[in-house]
mmCIF file of C-alpha atoms in Angstrom:
data_model
loop_
_atom_site.group_PDB
_atom_site.id
_atom_site.type_symbol
_atom_site.label_atom_id
_atom_site.label_comp_id
_atom_site.label_asym_id
_atom_site.label_seq_id
_atom_site.Cartn_x
_atom_site.Cartn_y
_atom_site.Cartn_z
ATOM 1 C CA UNK A 23 133.066 264.067 12.362
ATOM 2 C CA UNK A 24 132.282 261.355 14.921
ATOM 3 C CA UNK A 25 132.544 257.740 13.834
ATOM 4 C CA UNK A 26 129.216 255.922 13.466
ATOM 5 C CA UNK A 27 129.456 252.418 14.934
ATOM 6 C CA UNK A 28 127.251 250.609 12.428
ATOM 7 C CA UNK A 29 125.905 247.504 14.134
ATOM 8 C CA UNK A 30 124.017 246.330 11.051
ATOM 9 C CA UNK A 31 127.161 246.237 8.926
ATOM 10 C CA UNK A 32 129.244 244.583 11.655
ATOM 11 C CA UNK A 33 126.531 241.982 12.326
ATOM 12 C CA UNK A 34 126.293 241.171 8.611
ATOM 13 C CA UNK A 35 130.011 240.402 8.499
ATOM 14 C CA UNK A 36 129.715 238.206 11.589
ATOM 15 C CA UNK A 37 126.798 236.303 10.074
ATOM 16 C CA UNK A 38 128.780 235.658 6.889
ATOM 17 C CA UNK A 39 131.485 233.980 8.972
ATOM 18 C CA UNK A 40 128.891 232.073 10.992
ATOM 19 C CA UNK A 41 127.299 230.734 7.795
ATOM 20 C CA UNK A 42 130.608 229.101 6.874
ATOM 21 C CA UNK A 43 130.973 227.598 10.338
ATOM 22 C CA UNK A 44 127.403 226.254 10.240
ATOM 23 C CA UNK A 45 128.049 224.628 6.863
ATOM 24 C CA UNK A 46 131.190 222.999 8.248
ATOM 25 C CA UNK A 47 129.109 221.556 11.102
ATOM 26 C CA UNK A 48 126.495 220.274 8.658
ATOM 27 C CA UNK A 49 129.239 218.634 6.606
ATOM 28 C CA UNK A 50 130.134 216.720 9.776
ATOM 29 C CA UNK A 51 126.514 215.668 10.263
ATOM 30 C CA UNK A 52 125.312 218.183 12.851
ATOM 31 C CA UNK A 53 122.813 220.999 12.291
ATOM 32 C CA UNK A 54 122.685 223.597 15.087
ATOM 33 C CA UNK A 55 119.249 224.577 16.358
ATOM 34 C CA UNK A 56 118.109 227.692 18.251
ATOM 35 C CA UNK A 57 114.942 227.559 20.332
ATOM 36 C CA UNK A 58 112.859 230.458 21.613
ATOM 37 C CA UNK A 59 110.178 230.485 24.290
ATOM 38 C CA UNK A 60 107.886 233.507 24.179
ATOM 39 C CA UNK A 61 105.191 234.041 26.808
ATOM 40 C CA UNK A 62 102.574 236.719 26.128
ATOM 41 C CA UNK A 63 102.255 239.320 23.398
ATOM 42 C CA UNK A 64 104.710 242.080 24.257
ATOM 43 C CA UNK A 65 105.133 243.917 20.901
ATOM 44 C CA UNK A 66 108.863 244.380 21.292
ATOM 45 C CA UNK A 67 109.398 240.746 22.233
ATOM 46 C CA UNK A 68 107.305 239.486 19.314
ATOM 47 C CA UNK A 69 109.347 241.582 16.887
ATOM 48 C CA UNK A 70 112.636 240.553 18.455
ATOM 49 C CA UNK A 71 111.835 236.823 18.404
ATOM 50 C CA UNK A 72 110.736 237.028 14.766
ATOM 51 C CA UNK A 73 114.049 238.669 13.929
ATOM 52 C CA UNK A 74 115.966 235.869 15.628
ATOM 53 C CA UNK A 75 114.226 233.251 13.523
ATOM 54 C CA UNK A 76 114.941 235.202 10.329
ATOM 55 C CA UNK A 77 118.589 235.293 11.371
ATOM 56 C CA UNK A 78 118.566 231.509 11.800
ATOM 57 C CA UNK A 79 117.258 231.010 8.286
ATOM 58 C CA UNK A 80 119.881 233.405 6.941
ATOM 59 C CA UNK A 81 122.855 231.447 8.271
ATOM 60 C CA UNK A 82 121.410 227.928 8.064
ATOM 61 C CA UNK A 83 120.529 227.252 11.718
ATOM 62 C CA UNK A 84 117.335 225.345 12.465
ATOM 63 C CA UNK A 85 114.847 227.241 14.623
ATOM 64 C CA UNK A 86 112.342 225.955 17.143
ATOM 65 C CA UNK A 87 109.677 228.298 18.420
ATOM 66 C CA UNK A 88 107.309 227.855 21.351
ATOM 67 C CA UNK A 89 104.764 230.631 21.969
ATOM 68 C CA UNK A 90 102.539 230.565 25.044
ATOM 69 C CA UNK A 91 99.702 232.929 25.990
ATOM 70 C CA UNK A 92 100.115 235.455 28.786
ATOM 71 C CA UNK A 93 97.672 233.345 30.800
ATOM 72 C CA UNK A 94 100.063 230.371 30.809
ATOM 73 C CA UNK A 95 100.909 229.091 34.281
ATOM 74 C CA UNK A 96 104.478 228.886 35.592
ATOM 75 C CA UNK A 97 104.123 225.102 35.355
ATOM 76 C CA UNK A 98 103.285 225.311 31.649
ATOM 77 C CA UNK A 99 106.301 227.549 31.047
ATOM 78 C CA UNK A 100 108.602 225.153 32.915
ATOM 79 C CA UNK A 101 107.149 222.210 30.937
ATOM 80 C CA UNK A 102 108.049 224.048 27.714
ATOM 81 C CA UNK A 103 111.578 224.624 29.015
ATOM 82 C CA UNK A 104 111.857 220.914 29.826
ATOM 83 C CA UNK A 105 110.889 220.045 26.246
ATOM 84 C CA UNK A 106 113.615 222.311 24.866
ATOM 85 C CA UNK A 107 116.126 220.930 27.383
ATOM 86 C CA UNK A 108 115.359 217.404 26.140
ATOM 87 C CA UNK A 109 115.162 218.152 22.410
ATOM 88 C CA UNK A 110 118.073 216.752 20.390
ATOM 89 C CA UNK A 111 117.286 219.325 17.674
ATOM 90 C CA UNK A 112 117.842 222.230 20.066
ATOM 91 C CA UNK A 113 121.485 223.216 20.584
ATOM 92 C CA UNK A 114 120.544 226.177 22.733
ATOM 93 C CA UNK A 115 117.531 228.321 23.510
ATOM 94 C CA UNK A 116 116.341 231.490 25.187
ATOM 95 C CA UNK A 117 113.408 232.419 27.363
ATOM 96 C CA UNK A 118 112.387 235.792 25.960
ATOM 97 C CA UNK A 119 112.105 238.505 28.579
ATOM 98 C CA UNK A 120 110.102 240.176 29.985
ATOM 99 C CA UNK A 121 107.865 237.433 31.294
ATOM 100 C CA UNK A 122 104.365 238.271 32.585
ATOM 101 C CA UNK A 123 104.337 239.984 35.983
ATOM 102 C CA UNK A 124 102.849 236.863 37.549
ATOM 103 C CA UNK A 125 106.097 234.939 36.990
ATOM 104 C CA UNK A 126 109.489 235.228 38.638
ATOM 105 C CA UNK A 127 111.992 235.365 35.792
ATOM 106 C CA UNK A 128 114.912 234.151 37.913
ATOM 107 C CA UNK A 129 113.024 231.050 39.020
ATOM 108 C CA UNK A 130 111.986 230.269 35.445
ATOM 109 C CA UNK A 131 115.481 230.704 33.984
ATOM 110 C CA UNK A 132 116.958 228.399 36.634
ATOM 111 C CA UNK A 133 115.132 225.530 34.904
ATOM 112 C CA UNK A 134 117.136 226.061 31.688
ATOM 113 C CA UNK A 135 119.907 223.508 31.169
ATOM 114 C CA UNK A 136 123.108 225.603 31.557
ATOM 115 C CA UNK A 137 124.561 223.765 28.561
ATOM 116 C CA UNK A 138 121.660 225.068 26.448
ATOM 117 C CA UNK A 139 121.639 228.608 27.848
ATOM 118 C CA UNK A 140 122.041 230.514 24.563
ATOM 119 C CA UNK A 141 121.620 233.895 26.277
ATOM 120 C CA UNK A 142 124.332 233.358 28.893
ATOM 121 C CA UNK A 143 121.875 234.253 31.662
ATOM 122 C CA UNK A 144 121.734 231.063 33.738
ATOM 123 C CA UNK A 145 123.071 231.540 37.306
ATOM 124 C CA UNK A 146 125.615 228.756 36.761
ATOM 125 C CA UNK A 147 127.099 230.434 33.701
ATOM 126 C CA UNK A 148 127.030 233.875 35.304
ATOM 127 C CA UNK A 149 128.761 232.443 38.350
ATOM 128 C CA UNK A 150 131.570 231.014 36.254
ATOM 129 C CA UNK A 151 131.914 234.368 34.523
ATOM 130 C CA UNK A 152 132.303 236.070 37.904
ATOM 131 C CA UNK A 153 134.919 233.560 39.062
ATOM 132 C CA UNK A 154 137.152 233.675 35.992
ATOM 133 C CA UNK A 155 138.718 237.133 35.793
ATOM 134 C CA UNK A 156 140.955 235.907 32.957
ATOM 135 C CA UNK A 157 137.877 235.250 30.837
ATOM 136 C CA UNK A 158 136.376 231.896 29.942
ATOM 137 C CA UNK A 159 135.581 230.420 26.550
ATOM 138 C CA UNK A 160 133.553 227.281 27.226
ATOM 139 C CA UNK A 161 130.341 228.994 28.372
ATOM 140 C CA UNK A 162 127.918 231.239 26.471
ATOM 141 C CA UNK A 163 128.544 234.946 27.013
ATOM 142 C CA UNK A 164 125.705 237.423 27.745
ATOM 143 C CA UNK A 165 124.708 238.516 24.249
ATOM 144 C CA UNK A 166 124.429 242.295 24.527
ATOM 145 C CA UNK A 167 127.672 242.883 26.468
ATOM 146 C CA UNK A 168 129.487 240.514 24.112
ATOM 147 C CA UNK A 169 128.009 242.349 21.132
ATOM 148 C CA UNK A 170 129.143 245.723 22.475
ATOM 149 C CA UNK A 171 132.719 244.490 22.909
ATOM 150 C CA UNK A 172 132.679 242.993 19.411
ATOM 151 C CA UNK A 173 131.413 246.260 17.956
ATOM 152 C CA UNK A 174 134.087 248.309 19.717
ATOM 153 C CA UNK A 175 136.730 245.868 18.518
ATOM 154 C CA UNK A 176 135.420 246.018 14.944
ATOM 155 C CA UNK A 177 136.020 249.758 14.915
ATOM 156 C CA UNK A 178 139.390 249.446 16.707
ATOM 157 C CA UNK A 179 138.257 251.279 19.832
ATOM 158 C CA UNK A 180 140.588 250.152 22.608
ATOM 159 C CA UNK A 181 138.985 250.136 26.051
ATOM 160 C CA UNK A 182 142.121 249.151 27.957
ATOM 161 C CA UNK A 183 142.595 251.520 30.879
ATOM 162 C CA UNK A 184 139.629 253.651 29.820
ATOM 163 C CA UNK A 185 137.007 254.937 32.240
ATOM 164 C CA UNK A 186 133.652 253.412 31.315
ATOM 165 C CA UNK A 187 130.390 254.554 32.873
ATOM 166 C CA UNK A 188 127.576 252.003 32.612
ATOM 167 C CA UNK A 189 124.050 253.281 33.217
ATOM 168 C CA UNK A 190 121.575 250.699 34.485
ATOM 169 C CA UNK A 191 122.072 247.731 36.828
ATOM 170 C CA UNK A 192 119.951 245.089 35.128
ATOM 171 C CA UNK A 193 121.481 241.641 34.750
ATOM 172 C CA UNK A 194 121.032 241.583 30.971
ATOM 173 C CA UNK A 195 123.401 244.487 30.408
ATOM 174 C CA UNK A 196 124.411 246.665 33.355
ATOM 175 C CA UNK A 197 125.889 244.158 35.771
ATOM 176 C CA UNK A 198 127.162 241.681 33.181
ATOM 177 C CA UNK A 199 128.715 244.456 31.088
ATOM 178 C CA UNK A 200 131.015 245.310 33.956
ATOM 179 C CA UNK A 201 132.144 241.694 34.293
ATOM 180 C CA UNK A 202 133.209 241.476 30.647
ATOM 181 C CA UNK A 203 134.830 244.912 30.599
ATOM 182 C CA UNK A 204 137.010 244.115 33.619
ATOM 183 C CA UNK A 205 138.309 240.722 32.485
ATOM 184 C CA UNK A 206 142.050 240.577 31.876
ATOM 185 C CA UNK A 207 142.783 241.409 28.268
ATOM 186 C CA UNK A 208 139.898 243.889 28.133
ATOM 187 C CA UNK A 209 141.031 245.826 31.208
ATOM 188 C CA UNK A 210 138.600 248.754 31.369
ATOM 189 C CA UNK A 211 137.798 250.597 34.595
ATOM 190 C CA UNK A 212 134.050 250.521 35.184
ATOM 191 C CA UNK A 213 131.683 252.704 37.193
ATOM 192 C CA UNK A 214 128.110 251.399 37.413
ATOM 193 C CA UNK A 215 125.416 254.042 37.899
ATOM 194 C CA UNK A 216 121.704 253.586 38.527
ATOM 195 C CA UNK A 217 118.553 255.398 39.599
ATOM 196 C CA UNK A 218 119.865 256.104 43.100
ATOM 197 C CA UNK A 219 123.299 257.363 42.008
ATOM 198 C CA UNK A 220 123.948 260.913 43.174
ATOM 199 C CA UNK A 221 125.653 263.408 40.870
ATOM 200 C CA UNK A 222 125.215 261.182 37.840
ATOM 201 C CA UNK A 223 125.898 264.013 35.387
ATOM 202 C CA UNK A 224 129.332 264.685 36.890
ATOM 203 C CA UNK A 225 130.181 260.973 36.767
ATOM 204 C CA UNK A 226 129.188 260.747 33.116
ATOM 205 C CA UNK A 227 131.332 263.762 32.226
ATOM 206 C CA UNK A 228 134.402 261.910 33.520
ATOM 207 C CA UNK A 229 133.804 258.872 31.318
ATOM 208 C CA UNK A 230 135.751 258.001 28.186
ATOM 209 C CA UNK A 231 132.955 255.613 27.208
ATOM 210 C CA UNK A 232 129.273 255.767 28.184
ATOM 211 C CA UNK A 233 127.135 252.635 27.890
ATOM 212 C CA UNK A 234 123.528 253.509 28.647
ATOM 213 C CA UNK A 235 120.803 250.946 29.334
ATOM 214 C CA UNK A 236 118.207 252.832 31.373
ATOM 215 C CA UNK A 237 115.244 252.628 29.002
ATOM 216 C CA UNK A 238 114.605 256.358 29.516
ATOM 217 C CA UNK A 239 114.334 258.184 26.224
ATOM 218 C CA UNK A 240 117.120 260.736 25.671
ATOM 219 C CA UNK A 241 118.260 260.520 29.284
ATOM 220 C CA UNK A 242 121.870 261.366 28.403
ATOM 221 C CA UNK A 243 122.114 265.046 27.446
ATOM 222 C CA UNK A 244 125.014 266.940 25.818
ATOM 223 C CA UNK A 245 126.036 268.628 29.069
ATOM 224 C CA UNK A 246 126.660 265.144 30.537
ATOM 225 C CA UNK A 247 129.149 264.105 27.837
ATOM 226 C CA UNK A 248 132.895 264.710 27.830
ATOM 227 C CA UNK A 249 134.162 265.898 24.432
ATOM 228 C CA UNK A 250 135.494 262.904 22.513
ATOM 229 C CA UNK A 251 133.644 260.285 24.537
ATOM 230 C CA UNK A 252 132.361 257.095 22.906
ATOM 231 C CA UNK A 253 128.582 256.676 23.259
ATOM 232 C CA UNK A 254 126.973 253.224 23.307
ATOM 233 C CA UNK A 255 123.170 253.409 23.359
ATOM 234 C CA UNK A 256 121.420 250.234 24.523
ATOM 235 C CA UNK A 257 118.159 251.793 25.687
ATOM 236 C CA UNK A 258 114.861 251.179 23.930
ATOM 237 C CA UNK A 259 111.821 253.348 24.649
ATOM 238 C CA UNK A 260 108.537 253.557 22.744
ATOM 239 C CA UNK A 261 107.582 257.224 22.531
ATOM 240 C CA UNK A 262 104.348 258.543 21.046
ATOM 241 C CA UNK A 263 104.951 260.940 18.148
ATOM 242 C CA UNK A 264 101.999 263.352 18.187
ATOM 243 C CA UNK A 265 102.794 264.842 14.779
ATOM 244 C CA UNK A 266 103.088 261.469 13.048
ATOM 245 C CA UNK A 267 100.361 259.820 15.100
ATOM 246 C CA UNK A 268 102.396 256.705 15.863
ATOM 247 C CA UNK A 269 104.888 255.172 18.277
ATOM 248 C CA UNK A 270 108.605 255.627 17.650
ATOM 249 C CA UNK A 271 111.635 253.908 19.125
ATOM 250 C CA UNK A 272 114.085 256.180 20.904
ATOM 251 C CA UNK A 273 117.331 255.416 22.667
ATOM 252 C CA UNK A 274 118.784 256.642 25.952
ATOM 253 C CA UNK A 275 121.212 259.083 24.334
ATOM 254 C CA UNK A 276 119.945 262.377 22.949
ATOM 255 C CA UNK A 277 121.139 262.715 19.306
ATOM 256 C CA UNK A 278 122.362 266.202 20.204
ATOM 257 C CA UNK A 279 125.199 264.397 22.019
ATOM 258 C CA UNK A 280 126.552 262.890 18.810
ATOM 259 C CA UNK A 281 128.576 265.908 17.578
ATOM 260 C CA UNK A 282 130.374 266.039 20.936
ATOM 261 C CA UNK A 283 131.453 262.400 20.752
ATOM 262 C CA UNK A 284 134.299 260.683 18.917
ATOM 263 C CA UNK A 285 132.056 257.708 18.101
ATOM 264 C CA UNK A 286 128.489 256.590 18.753
ATOM 265 C CA UNK A 287 126.027 253.806 18.055
ATOM 266 C CA UNK A 288 122.863 254.772 16.178
ATOM 267 C CA UNK A 289 119.607 253.633 17.745
ATOM 268 C CA UNK A 290 118.154 251.639 16.117
ATOM 269 C CA UNK A 291 120.898 250.024 14.048
ATOM 270 C CA UNK A 292 123.705 249.915 16.604
ATOM 271 C CA UNK A 293 123.681 247.482 19.511
ATOM 272 C CA UNK A 294 120.470 245.606 18.606
ATOM 273 C CA UNK A 295 121.825 243.812 15.504
ATOM 274 C CA UNK A 296 124.967 242.896 17.432
ATOM 275 C CA UNK A 297 122.936 241.312 20.231
ATOM 276 C CA UNK A 298 121.168 239.080 17.726
ATOM 277 C CA UNK A 299 124.455 238.209 16.022
ATOM 278 C CA UNK A 300 125.976 237.200 19.362
ATOM 279 C CA UNK A 301 123.023 234.933 20.103
ATOM 280 C CA UNK A 302 123.780 233.117 16.853
ATOM 281 C CA UNK A 303 127.476 233.066 17.754
ATOM 282 C CA UNK A 304 126.690 231.474 21.110
ATOM 283 C CA UNK A 305 124.666 228.727 19.422
ATOM 284 C CA UNK A 306 127.379 228.000 16.852
ATOM 285 C CA UNK A 307 130.027 227.984 19.612
ATOM 286 C CA UNK A 308 127.889 225.517 21.570
ATOM 287 C CA UNK A 309 127.435 223.290 18.517
ATOM 288 C CA UNK A 310 131.176 223.232 17.876
ATOM 289 C CA UNK A 311 131.821 222.225 21.485
ATOM 290 C CA UNK A 312 129.299 219.394 21.107
ATOM 291 C CA UNK A 313 131.122 218.128 18.031
ATOM 292 C CA UNK A 314 134.504 218.344 19.767
ATOM 293 C CA UNK A 315 133.200 216.193 22.597
ATOM 294 C CA UNK A 316 131.507 213.662 20.309
#
């Protein structure tokens, strides 16, 4: 039977450890704070942000929430970022993506103070990650790639020397995943595939580990999977269920692939909880660095 990589259980254990670290910070007179900036009413984003604030309450982190309407101007969004940059109660914060089509996400994120970049997505922090092939510990790591590595480590899945195929070239997962996987000490061999990749099925069949972040429901089919491969499903698609008369969340990897694999992440319940746990970890790491420098 394939191993189920339970992100909920792994995230719960991480949060237990974070709770102790947060209490130690409070005992020294500092309470970490996570801020979120949400623009618009994307259903997935609203749900995700609400989950982040529940997580904060669970481990004792203060939470600051700024919600703006979809009609907000870029100037109003940047003003909100400036307030979070200046807030002494905010250790780190995120700008929830996607932003409305009228805004350039890269331009907006550049206004985030790199020292408060809880998502690890600021160009300065990404640049340092690119430069340091030995890894680097004094900047926030991109949450989803970090969560995937933590989950694999929790279940003692060694990626050293393994062939990893990453589907999707977005900065949140696809491109940053490769950077973390190829740092020294992790040492995977990575092939990044995307919508223009030719012969993608053959490339997937060569992979020891597949990490899929295309956002195309059930894109990865059994004939694309090498027996014994590890399947990491990051994709999220809302698919209308005619029989049930409601929307359902589906991942990139067809469940019929699971019996072929040696291990897989359920979706939901796999990578998502780990992403949220790593956001909390980034904030606690940042708070501890602040206290070390005080």
